[in-house]
Amino acid sequence: MKLFLNVEKARIPIKQFMTRGIMGIDKNETIKNACKKMIEFGISSLAVLENEKIVGFLTKKDIIDGIAKGFSVDEKIKKIMSKNLVFCDSSVPIEEVLNIMANFQVRHILIKEKGEFIGIFSLKDIIDLQKFNLETQISSD
Amino acid sequence: MKIAHISDTHFPHIIKESFDRTVEMINNSDVDFVIHTGDLVDRGYLREYEEAIKAFSMVKKPIIFVPGNHDGKNVGLKLFENLIGPLSGVKEGKDYVILYLNSVIPDMNEGRISNSSFLWLKEKLRKYIDKRIKIVSFHHHLVPVPNTGRERNVLFNSGDVIDILIKYGVNLVLSGHKHYPNIYQLEDLLIVNAGTMCSVKTRLGDKNSFNIIEIDDKIRVKTLRMDEIRERVYTRKKERIYNVESEKLFRIVQIAGTFIDETDIFNKKMFLNAFKKIEELNPDFIVHCGDIVNEGLIKNYALASKYFNLPIFFVPGPRDINYLGYNLFPKYFGLKERHITKKVAFKFLNSSQYDSDVGVVGRGQLNKIKQFSRNLSEFKIVVLHHNLLPIENTREKGLLEDAGDVLYELTRLKIDLVLTGHSSHPSARKIEDTLIVNANSLSCKKQRSLFGNSFNVIDVYKDFIYVSEIQSLSGSRHVLGIWKRK
């Protein structure tokens, strides 16, 4: 991923790149409903909530893995969610955040500020920007 | 921490009574220091500086002086540096930092944070990112201020400045310039403009004033006009997690800048792909915020009418009404005034004038907004072409000439959502209780976003508003922001 960033950009805190606000879903909702909500909001991850507190994380990949393992779409998401939350503080430079994400092999990371979850960063955010160069060429044909 | 925020003294044209009284109040108060947000003197002359220095020697608290456009007249900034202090600097405390900088373009009323100052600001914000309280100060106002007439001299690049201040979590911006005290909360950033402390140049027959700002876990701003005190208290928003189970009320697709014509400024492929996606999204309403055609010519209007097959609400941009467009727009697209249902009400404004990029709402339409705000719909939306807030990556030229008053009324009336479509760059910001969303150009080759041509989807849920931007070409979607509903 480092290829995408120049040295100057790499020092910028993740605060600059993250999305403020996190979409959450109750842990007792079904896998099917989680899929519907991901489509509705155009996102590929959801924070999993218990009494409005984040207790897990669910990505498209968790769902595909779950289905492949034989879980039915009517089962509860708490069965397939990741219980280990990967997060960092909002002041960490993006270069370091990308390292953390690579080490944990995740595509999404939760962002904390003053001890509270405030946002999320996804690799897709960077890829979307990079795609632009390519698309400009395609569209000018 | 307590700060006295004074501004625009304009020596030697002062009302001595106001000056003396303010100094006495400051000296007798427990403020930690004073910040003067520019226009210390009126013409930048040596005599004026000497008089100001003598007068300010009466103040018994430390003072930070920020340069203003009047201080820079007649090469006055050199004198400012020699006699008053540096044009920019840092004041650091245990849990706070104040960054002040020069926004003056010599001999001009307009302001600008120059490229090097902007980089300096960025570097300092990075360095002090862990400070609990971050305050930035410069002379020119960051967003349009009410009751100040034609709104043509905010900072050239205030859109970029706003963006960086919000992204780095700055708490407070202190400015002056317009001689009218005003406070806005823009996202988590509190924007405080001071009135004039002692100059004869007041607006609306207003009195001289200054602010006392107290910061602990909340920010309290007291505006002290000579015989009255107004206080407002702000806290940062806490809501950060939004439950997807909230009831969905309706979906709006917001587009702008289609620029339809026969030349290659109109990117047909972008347009067709975007509309394929829009149909898929199945919106309840589609709103076009103007610049439908590239120029207001018959052939463009005739072409454009073939492209729009879905029901759309249109407001005109300046492109639509130049040449013959003024007559063609109502004929082809209709100039609807409002659309009201129980759930949602739209008010459409024409802010465009022909042969001018500058927009105007005017008093007549402003009165109609006031009437509109009294309707009983649960959610009220105002749609116009021109920008009310500066947009990142653009010079502030897209603003309305009466942006100060229009912004004030829309926020005062607690309009839920304002949709605009100038400047070819997406933006979504909440100011006070009003969310203002700007759409990028959907299919014009000239656009300014790294994400490419795009349009916005605004989903209104019972508990929050979810705004995302969709690339015209690929249909990729990314979130511009989520805001709790009041």
XYZ file of C-alpha atoms in Angstrom:
627
model
C 0.000 0.000 0.000
C 2.910 2.347 0.602
C 3.201 2.698 -3.153
C 0.097 4.845 -3.178
C 1.436 7.483 -0.828
C 4.249 9.945 -1.104
C 6.385 10.667 1.959
C 4.532 13.882 2.775
C 1.124 12.158 2.754
C 2.356 9.248 4.848
C 2.934 11.563 7.834
C -0.616 12.872 7.857
C -2.697 11.657 10.809
C -5.438 9.168 9.976
C -7.969 11.749 11.209
C -7.631 13.387 7.776
C -8.628 10.247 5.879
C -11.137 8.471 8.093
C -14.920 8.613 7.856
C -16.416 10.248 10.922
C -19.192 8.166 12.450
C -19.642 4.418 12.547
C -22.634 2.398 11.366
C -23.573 -0.229 13.929
C -25.915 -3.232 14.081
C -27.195 -5.268 17.031
C -25.354 -8.563 17.582
C -28.650 -10.506 17.569
C -29.575 -9.432 14.027
C -29.391 -12.067 11.294
C -26.618 -12.405 8.724
C -29.207 -11.750 6.009
C -30.246 -8.453 7.577
C -26.609 -7.382 7.945
C -26.135 -8.025 4.198
C -29.204 -5.911 3.387
C -27.939 -3.060 5.540
C -24.466 -3.144 3.979
C -26.077 -2.755 0.570
C -28.447 -0.032 1.761
C -25.617 2.066 3.192
C -23.084 1.166 0.512
C -20.508 -0.064 3.035
C -18.581 -3.293 3.524
C -18.344 -3.397 7.304
C -20.523 -2.852 10.371
C -19.702 -2.393 14.037
C -21.557 -5.013 16.079
C -23.382 -3.577 19.075
C -24.633 -4.794 22.438
C -26.560 -2.120 24.359
C -25.176 0.470 21.901
C -21.564 -0.458 22.794
C -19.210 -1.951 20.184
C -18.524 -5.608 21.013
C -17.462 -6.908 17.602
C -16.865 -6.145 13.965
C -18.417 -7.637 10.846
C -17.049 -7.343 7.319
C -18.159 -8.712 3.956
C -15.269 -11.153 4.265
C -16.550 -12.453 7.638
C -19.907 -13.103 5.977
C -18.410 -14.961 3.007
C -16.211 -16.997 5.365
C -19.241 -17.735 7.574
C -21.413 -18.891 4.686
C -18.556 -21.015 3.325
C -18.243 -22.666 6.754
C -21.907 -23.633 6.552
C -23.659 -20.941 8.605
C -27.192 -20.172 7.397
C -28.123 -16.580 6.514
C -30.801 -16.713 9.228
C -28.256 -17.207 11.997
C -27.193 -14.382 14.255
C -24.226 -12.248 13.316
C -22.617 -12.670 16.739
C -21.687 -16.192 15.597
C -19.532 -15.000 12.724
C -18.331 -11.533 13.816
C -14.698 -10.771 14.714
C -14.469 -10.341 18.463
C -10.979 -8.869 18.353
C -11.330 -5.210 17.497
C -8.513 -3.615 15.530
C -8.281 0.087 16.316
C -5.873 2.995 16.671
C -5.903 6.608 17.812
C -6.955 9.369 15.403
C -3.538 11.054 15.622
C -1.556 8.051 14.269
C -0.010 8.819 10.844
C -1.569 6.959 7.924
C 1.698 5.152 7.161
C 1.634 3.540 10.593
C -2.079 2.766 10.310
C -1.440 0.912 7.049
C 1.254 -1.083 8.840
C -1.095 -1.992 11.674
C -3.731 -3.055 9.146
C -1.190 -5.165 7.267
C 0.008 -6.807 10.509
C -3.528 -7.760 11.521
C -4.464 -8.503 7.906
C -7.595 -6.347 7.991
C -9.111 -3.956 5.464
C -10.955 -1.802 8.024
C -9.764 -0.190 11.226
C -11.755 1.578 13.929
C -10.494 4.980 15.044
C -10.546 6.156 18.644
C -10.215 9.613 20.118
C -10.056 10.336 23.862
C -10.899 6.694 24.492
C -14.067 6.659 22.373
C -14.713 5.214 18.943
C -15.302 8.101 16.531
C -14.756 6.791 13.029
C -13.561 4.166 10.634
C -10.910 3.906 7.943
C -11.101 1.474 5.068
C -8.521 0.610 2.418
C -11.261 1.242 -0.126
C -11.070 4.969 0.714
C -7.549 5.110 -0.717
C -8.259 2.804 -3.621
C -11.199 4.989 -4.700
C -8.896 7.969 -4.964
C -6.321 6.013 -6.935
C -8.962 4.683 -9.309
C -9.624 8.226 -10.401
C -6.449 8.501 -12.474
C -7.347 5.403 -14.383
C -10.969 6.414 -14.833
C -10.073 9.822 -16.179
C -8.223 8.066 -18.944
C -11.066 5.663 -19.630
C -13.703 8.402 -19.732
C -11.723 10.637 -22.066
C -11.590 7.927 -24.722
C -8.685 29.377 30.575
C -10.233 32.742 29.877
C -9.508 34.944 26.863
C -10.627 38.475 26.054
C -11.193 38.666 22.294
C -11.051 42.232 20.935
C -10.842 43.438 17.353
C -10.895 46.252 14.811
C -9.832 49.204 16.942
C -8.937 51.323 13.860
C -6.698 53.862 15.618
C -6.961 56.828 15.516
C -10.718 56.775 14.715
C -11.787 55.482 18.097
C -14.603 56.167 20.515
C -12.488 56.842 23.601
C -15.263 55.966 26.036
C -15.598 52.478 24.502
C -11.832 51.937 24.560
C -11.383 53.040 28.174
C -14.350 51.072 29.396
C -13.238 47.863 27.675
C -9.683 48.226 29.017
C -11.039 48.744 32.508
C -13.255 45.658 32.229
C -10.338 43.571 30.976
C -7.949 44.824 33.656
C -10.485 44.076 36.388
C -11.329 40.632 35.037
C -9.582 37.300 35.531
C -8.789 36.783 31.838
C -5.454 35.053 31.210
C -4.657 37.033 28.101
C -6.093 39.182 25.342
C -6.188 38.483 21.616
C -6.664 41.360 19.168
C -7.846 39.991 15.794
C -6.581 42.777 13.568
C -7.128 46.275 12.220
C -5.294 47.789 15.159
C -4.852 50.949 13.070
C -6.796 52.436 10.165
C -4.263 53.350 7.447
C -1.021 51.663 8.480
C 0.729 54.996 9.274
C 3.493 55.334 11.858
C 1.566 57.967 13.845
C -1.406 55.634 14.132
C 0.767 52.758 15.341
C 2.409 55.027 17.936
C -0.966 56.174 19.226
C -2.244 52.577 19.415
C 0.868 51.397 21.295
C 0.480 54.188 23.813
C -3.199 53.414 24.356
C -2.627 49.655 24.715
C 0.091 50.202 27.321
C -2.873 50.681 29.693
C -3.850 47.003 29.318
C -2.412 44.969 32.197
C -2.757 41.544 30.556
C -0.569 39.911 27.910
C -1.841 40.640 24.381
C -1.474 38.791 21.080
C -1.897 41.105 18.081
C -3.004 39.543 14.779
C -2.542 41.721 11.658
C -5.598 42.982 9.739
C -6.095 44.429 6.247
C -6.045 48.018 7.528
C -2.763 47.382 9.377
C -1.270 46.403 6.018
C -2.215 49.563 4.139
C 0.678 51.753 2.966
C 3.209 48.952 3.568
C 2.032 48.940 7.174
C 2.861 45.285 7.788
C 6.572 46.199 8.000
C 5.711 48.680 10.748
C 3.498 46.061 12.391
C 6.410 43.628 12.503
C 8.839 46.262 13.817
C 6.581 47.918 16.372
C 3.930 45.369 17.369
C 5.253 41.854 16.870
C 5.470 38.917 14.450
C 2.723 38.446 11.861
C 2.212 34.845 12.924
C 3.115 32.734 15.900
C 2.324 30.110 18.484
C 1.257 30.473 22.093
C 1.429 27.192 23.912
C 0.096 26.214 27.320
C -0.138 22.939 29.195
C -3.256 21.690 27.433
C -3.834 24.348 24.793
C -2.219 25.930 21.776
C -3.058 29.136 19.926
C -1.878 29.492 16.334
C -2.256 32.974 14.869
C -1.443 33.946 11.322
C -1.442 36.676 8.753
C -4.352 36.702 6.296
C -3.618 40.121 4.785
C -3.058 40.864 1.104
C -1.399 44.319 1.219
C -3.713 47.151 0.108
C -6.662 44.798 -0.422
C -9.738 44.234 1.701
C -9.908 40.563 0.776
C -7.900 38.032 2.743
C -5.898 34.938 1.954
C -3.990 32.321 3.895
C -0.987 32.130 1.589
C 0.445 28.837 0.441
C 3.348 29.043 2.894
C 1.081 30.073 5.778
C -1.231 27.201 4.931
C 1.672 24.735 5.076
C 2.846 26.342 8.325
C -0.651 25.920 9.779
C -0.802 22.277 8.696
C 2.603 21.547 10.176
C 1.683 23.178 13.497
C -1.668 21.387 13.662
C 0.174 18.110 13.186
C 2.751 19.026 15.826
C 0.127 20.004 18.401
C -2.440 17.349 17.482
C -2.577 16.027 21.048
C -3.368 19.380 22.679
C -6.842 19.282 24.179
C -7.697 22.833 23.091
C -6.624 24.089 19.676
C -7.349 27.705 18.773
C -6.580 29.350 15.430
C -6.815 33.074 14.811
C -6.593 35.372 11.787
C -8.247 38.619 10.828
C -10.632 37.730 7.982
C -13.880 35.919 8.626
C -14.050 32.251 7.669
C -17.752 32.019 6.844
C -20.200 34.742 5.800
C -21.297 37.016 8.638
C -24.869 38.423 8.852
C -25.727 42.113 8.667
C -22.565 43.012 6.804
C -23.865 43.791 3.320
C -22.215 42.383 0.221
C -20.315 39.253 1.136
C -17.329 39.419 -1.157
C -14.292 39.346 1.073
C -13.995 36.228 3.125
C -10.641 34.496 2.747
C -9.905 33.501 -0.861
C -9.264 29.945 0.275
C -11.589 29.666 3.258
C -12.948 26.344 1.928
C -9.536 24.728 2.323
C -8.943 26.414 5.672
C -12.295 25.154 7.017
C -11.481 21.658 5.776
C -8.128 21.487 7.527
C -9.403 23.046 10.770
C -12.247 20.540 11.001
C -10.105 17.549 10.063
C -7.483 18.399 12.711
C -10.122 18.924 15.393
C -9.535 22.644 16.016
C -11.996 23.854 18.670
C -12.121 27.571 18.088
C -11.429 30.148 15.383
C -11.183 33.805 16.370
C -11.544 36.512 13.721
C -12.709 40.069 13.201
C -12.941 42.174 10.037
C -16.684 42.657 9.606
C -17.365 44.767 12.728
C -20.298 42.592 13.682
C -20.150 40.017 16.483
C -21.272 36.566 15.396
C -20.912 32.947 16.492
C -21.473 29.807 14.452
C -20.860 26.195 15.266
C -19.625 24.474 12.100
C -19.358 20.754 12.874
C -17.181 20.703 16.038
C -15.528 24.005 15.215
C -16.724 27.152 16.935
C -16.303 30.208 14.710
C -16.274 33.435 16.682
C -16.202 36.863 15.068
C -15.686 39.868 17.283
C -17.376 43.203 16.675
C -15.328 46.372 16.819
C -14.008 47.245 20.265
C -13.974 50.998 19.872
C -14.158 52.079 16.226
C -16.807 54.506 15.023
C -17.415 52.113 12.117
C -20.221 49.907 13.422
C -23.004 48.274 11.400
C -26.774 48.532 11.853
C -26.185 51.247 14.450
C -24.636 48.511 16.589
C -22.646 49.304 19.705
C -18.973 48.546 20.272
C -18.366 45.112 21.699
C -15.838 42.457 22.603
C -15.948 38.786 23.624
C -14.935 36.932 26.753
C -14.271 33.283 25.989
C -14.054 30.745 28.766
C -12.834 27.257 27.957
C -13.045 24.201 30.175
C -14.923 21.075 29.069
C -17.349 23.479 27.378
C -16.739 26.712 25.508
C -18.637 29.754 26.775
C -18.625 32.865 24.620
C -19.900 36.077 26.140
C -20.388 39.028 23.807
C -20.261 42.229 25.810
C -21.854 45.114 23.978
C -21.487 48.267 25.983
C -24.749 47.827 27.892
C -25.730 44.215 27.347
C -24.220 40.746 27.638
C -25.115 37.733 25.493
C -23.822 34.316 26.351
C -23.775 31.068 24.392
C -22.438 27.743 25.613
C -21.145 25.008 23.302
C -20.239 21.399 23.813
C -18.712 19.075 21.269
C -21.015 16.501 19.731
C -20.784 13.037 21.226
C -22.878 10.843 18.906
C -20.537 8.700 16.839
C -22.270 5.341 16.442
C -25.458 5.151 14.390
C -27.734 2.120 14.473
C -28.630 0.803 11.001
C -32.061 -0.246 12.274
C -33.283 3.366 12.328
C -36.421 3.851 10.200
C -35.712 5.141 6.706
C -37.891 8.091 5.723
C -36.833 9.018 2.198
C -33.941 9.189 -0.253
C -32.874 12.209 -2.302
C -30.490 12.087 -5.227
C -28.799 15.478 -5.606
C -27.140 16.325 -8.917
C -25.608 19.483 -10.413
C -23.482 20.693 -13.300
C -24.591 18.390 -16.109
C -23.392 20.980 -18.682
C -25.291 19.436 -21.564
C -24.248 20.640 -25.018
C -22.757 19.270 -28.235
C -19.117 19.970 -27.371
C -16.881 17.666 -25.395
C -17.202 19.725 -22.199
C -20.304 17.559 -21.687
C -19.189 14.038 -20.890
C -22.024 11.912 -22.222
C -20.604 8.661 -20.886
C -20.492 10.096 -17.339
C -24.071 11.308 -17.709
C -25.505 8.012 -18.976
C -23.643 5.911 -16.396
C -24.711 8.226 -13.577
C -28.370 8.024 -14.596
C -28.215 4.248 -14.867
C -27.014 4.237 -11.249
C -29.624 6.804 -10.190
C -32.421 4.558 -11.491
C -30.943 1.646 -9.544
C -30.886 3.726 -6.371
C -34.644 4.257 -6.660
C -34.756 7.708 -5.011
C -37.948 9.352 -3.747
C -36.794 12.708 -5.104
C -34.193 13.888 -7.598
C -32.996 17.468 -7.293
C -30.854 19.214 -9.912
C -29.018 22.183 -8.357
C -28.356 23.994 -11.629
C -26.024 24.373 -14.585
C -28.113 21.898 -16.548
C -26.785 23.137 -19.897
C -23.381 24.574 -20.785
C -24.875 27.791 -22.222
C -28.483 28.964 -22.360
C -28.970 28.270 -26.069
C -32.038 26.753 -27.750
C -30.091 23.799 -29.141
C -28.717 22.970 -25.682
C -32.142 23.142 -24.056
C -33.628 20.990 -26.800
C -30.839 18.454 -26.332
C -31.129 18.519 -22.532
C -34.870 17.886 -22.594
C -34.183 14.545 -24.325
C -31.749 13.463 -21.614
C -33.998 13.788 -18.562
C -36.662 11.082 -18.462
C -37.126 10.870 -14.689
C -39.135 13.367 -12.594
C -36.638 15.983 -11.379
C -36.852 19.279 -9.492
C -34.634 21.888 -11.169
C -33.197 25.199 -9.971
C -31.238 27.312 -12.451
C -27.509 28.010 -12.336
C -25.918 30.991 -14.114
C -25.129 28.774 -17.143
C -28.814 28.001 -17.577
C -30.010 31.577 -17.742
C -27.377 33.323 -19.861
C -28.133 34.125 -23.531
C -31.733 33.005 -24.123
C -31.797 30.771 -21.078
C -33.716 33.225 -18.926
C -36.724 32.608 -21.212
C -35.982 28.985 -21.986
C -35.567 27.656 -18.437
C -39.213 28.127 -17.352
C -40.422 26.748 -20.692
C -38.311 23.585 -20.645
C -37.899 22.818 -16.946
C -40.423 24.971 -15.101
C -39.540 27.208 -12.177
C -41.265 25.424 -9.309
C -41.463 27.414 -6.063
C -42.067 24.621 -3.596
C -43.096 21.005 -3.161
C -44.749 20.139 0.121
C -45.773 16.799 1.603
C -46.412 15.820 5.224
C -42.998 14.207 5.530
C -40.853 16.672 3.600
C -41.063 20.168 2.147
C -38.826 21.665 -0.542
C -38.336 25.380 -1.239
C -36.636 26.153 -4.546
C -34.766 29.415 -5.033
C -33.425 31.100 -8.117
C -30.087 32.588 -7.061
C -28.660 33.139 -10.559
C -28.296 36.395 -12.458
C -27.396 36.396 -16.105
C -23.843 37.129 -17.227
C -22.620 36.864 -13.639
C -21.105 34.082 -11.581
C -22.135 35.846 -8.397
C -25.454 34.746 -6.951
C -28.089 36.593 -4.988
C -31.162 35.444 -3.045
C -32.516 38.893 -2.247
C -34.986 40.124 0.329
C -38.092 38.982 -1.560
C -37.032 35.337 -1.666
C -35.693 35.550 1.895
C -39.164 36.578 3.087
C -40.626 33.618 1.213
C -38.205 31.313 3.057
C -39.518 32.720 6.325
C -43.100 31.912 5.245
C -42.003 28.478 4.042
C -40.353 27.684 7.392
C -43.760 27.890 9.061
C -45.212 24.916 7.132
C -45.807 21.794 9.179
C -43.723 19.247 7.276
C -41.360 17.225 9.446
C -38.295 17.962 7.326
C -37.598 21.225 5.501
C -35.226 21.593 2.573
C -34.078 24.697 0.706
C -32.557 24.228 -2.759
C -30.477 26.798 -4.654
C -27.494 26.842 -6.981
C -24.929 29.063 -5.216
C -22.830 28.208 -2.188
C -23.590 29.427 1.300
C -20.407 28.043 2.786
C -16.966 28.157 1.172
C -16.120 24.913 -0.640
C -12.735 23.199 -0.471
C -10.438 23.309 -3.537
C -12.126 26.463 -4.860
C -11.835 30.186 -4.458
C -14.819 31.597 -2.569
C -16.315 33.133 -5.703
C -19.310 30.804 -5.683
C -20.838 32.478 -2.674
C -23.965 34.552 -2.801
C -23.514 38.273 -2.444
C -26.001 38.128 0.445
C -24.636 34.846 1.845
C -24.204 36.365 5.325
C -27.888 37.141 5.742
C -29.185 34.037 3.937
C -27.004 31.700 6.015
C -28.110 33.461 9.182
C -31.821 33.118 8.332
C -31.583 29.483 7.245
C -29.803 28.504 10.456
C -32.046 30.661 12.639
C -35.157 29.080 11.063
C -33.575 25.648 11.642
C -33.997 24.533 8.035
C -32.946 20.866 8.155
C -31.126 20.649 4.829
C -29.808 23.045 2.184
C -28.801 21.701 -1.228
C -26.436 23.682 -3.473
C -24.577 22.910 -6.700
C -21.845 25.447 -7.475
C -18.023 25.102 -7.484
C -17.814 21.532 -8.872
C -16.669 19.959 -5.641
C -18.693 17.899 -3.189
C -19.045 19.081 0.376
C -21.297 18.363 3.351
C -21.136 20.371 6.561
C -23.483 21.007 9.419
C -23.668 24.588 10.605
C -25.731 25.107 13.754
C -28.706 22.729 13.145
C -28.635 22.977 9.347
C -26.854 20.507 7.095
C -25.546 22.076 3.875
C -24.672 19.689 1.041
C -23.008 20.735 -2.209
C -22.918 18.500 -5.284
C -19.987 18.104 -7.663
C -20.541 18.367 -11.400
C -22.173 15.179 -12.685
C -20.871 15.244 -16.247
C -18.781 18.367 -16.942
C -15.148 17.811 -17.934
C -14.210 20.772 -15.755
C -14.502 19.540 -12.186
C -12.309 19.778 -9.115
C -12.660 16.592 -7.111
C -10.026 13.839 -6.961
C -12.904 11.398 -6.726
C -14.017 12.442 -10.229
C -17.445 13.569 -11.501
C -20.090 12.569 -9.026
C -23.507 13.129 -7.477
C -24.813 12.809 -3.922
C -27.301 10.521 -2.256
C -28.942 11.848 0.874
C -30.763 9.265 2.957
C -32.910 10.673 5.723
C -33.553 8.271 8.594
C -35.552 8.857 11.745
C -32.372 9.325 13.810
C -29.737 10.524 11.343
C -28.945 11.845 7.878
C -26.548 9.734 5.807
C -24.859 11.486 2.899
C -22.749 9.712 0.329
C -21.090 10.641 -2.921
C -21.298 8.383 -5.971
C -18.825 8.440 -8.849
C -20.650 9.135 -12.115
C -18.563 6.713 -14.117
C -18.148 3.665 -11.907
C -20.967 4.039 -9.391
C -18.536 3.606 -6.462
C -19.911 5.101 -3.330
C -18.216 6.720 -0.373
C -19.588 8.354 2.733
C -19.419 12.142 3.004
C -20.781 12.103 6.516
C -23.431 11.038 8.996
C -25.269 13.531 11.171
C -27.617 12.992 14.064
C -31.047 14.552 13.589
C -32.147 17.159 16.086
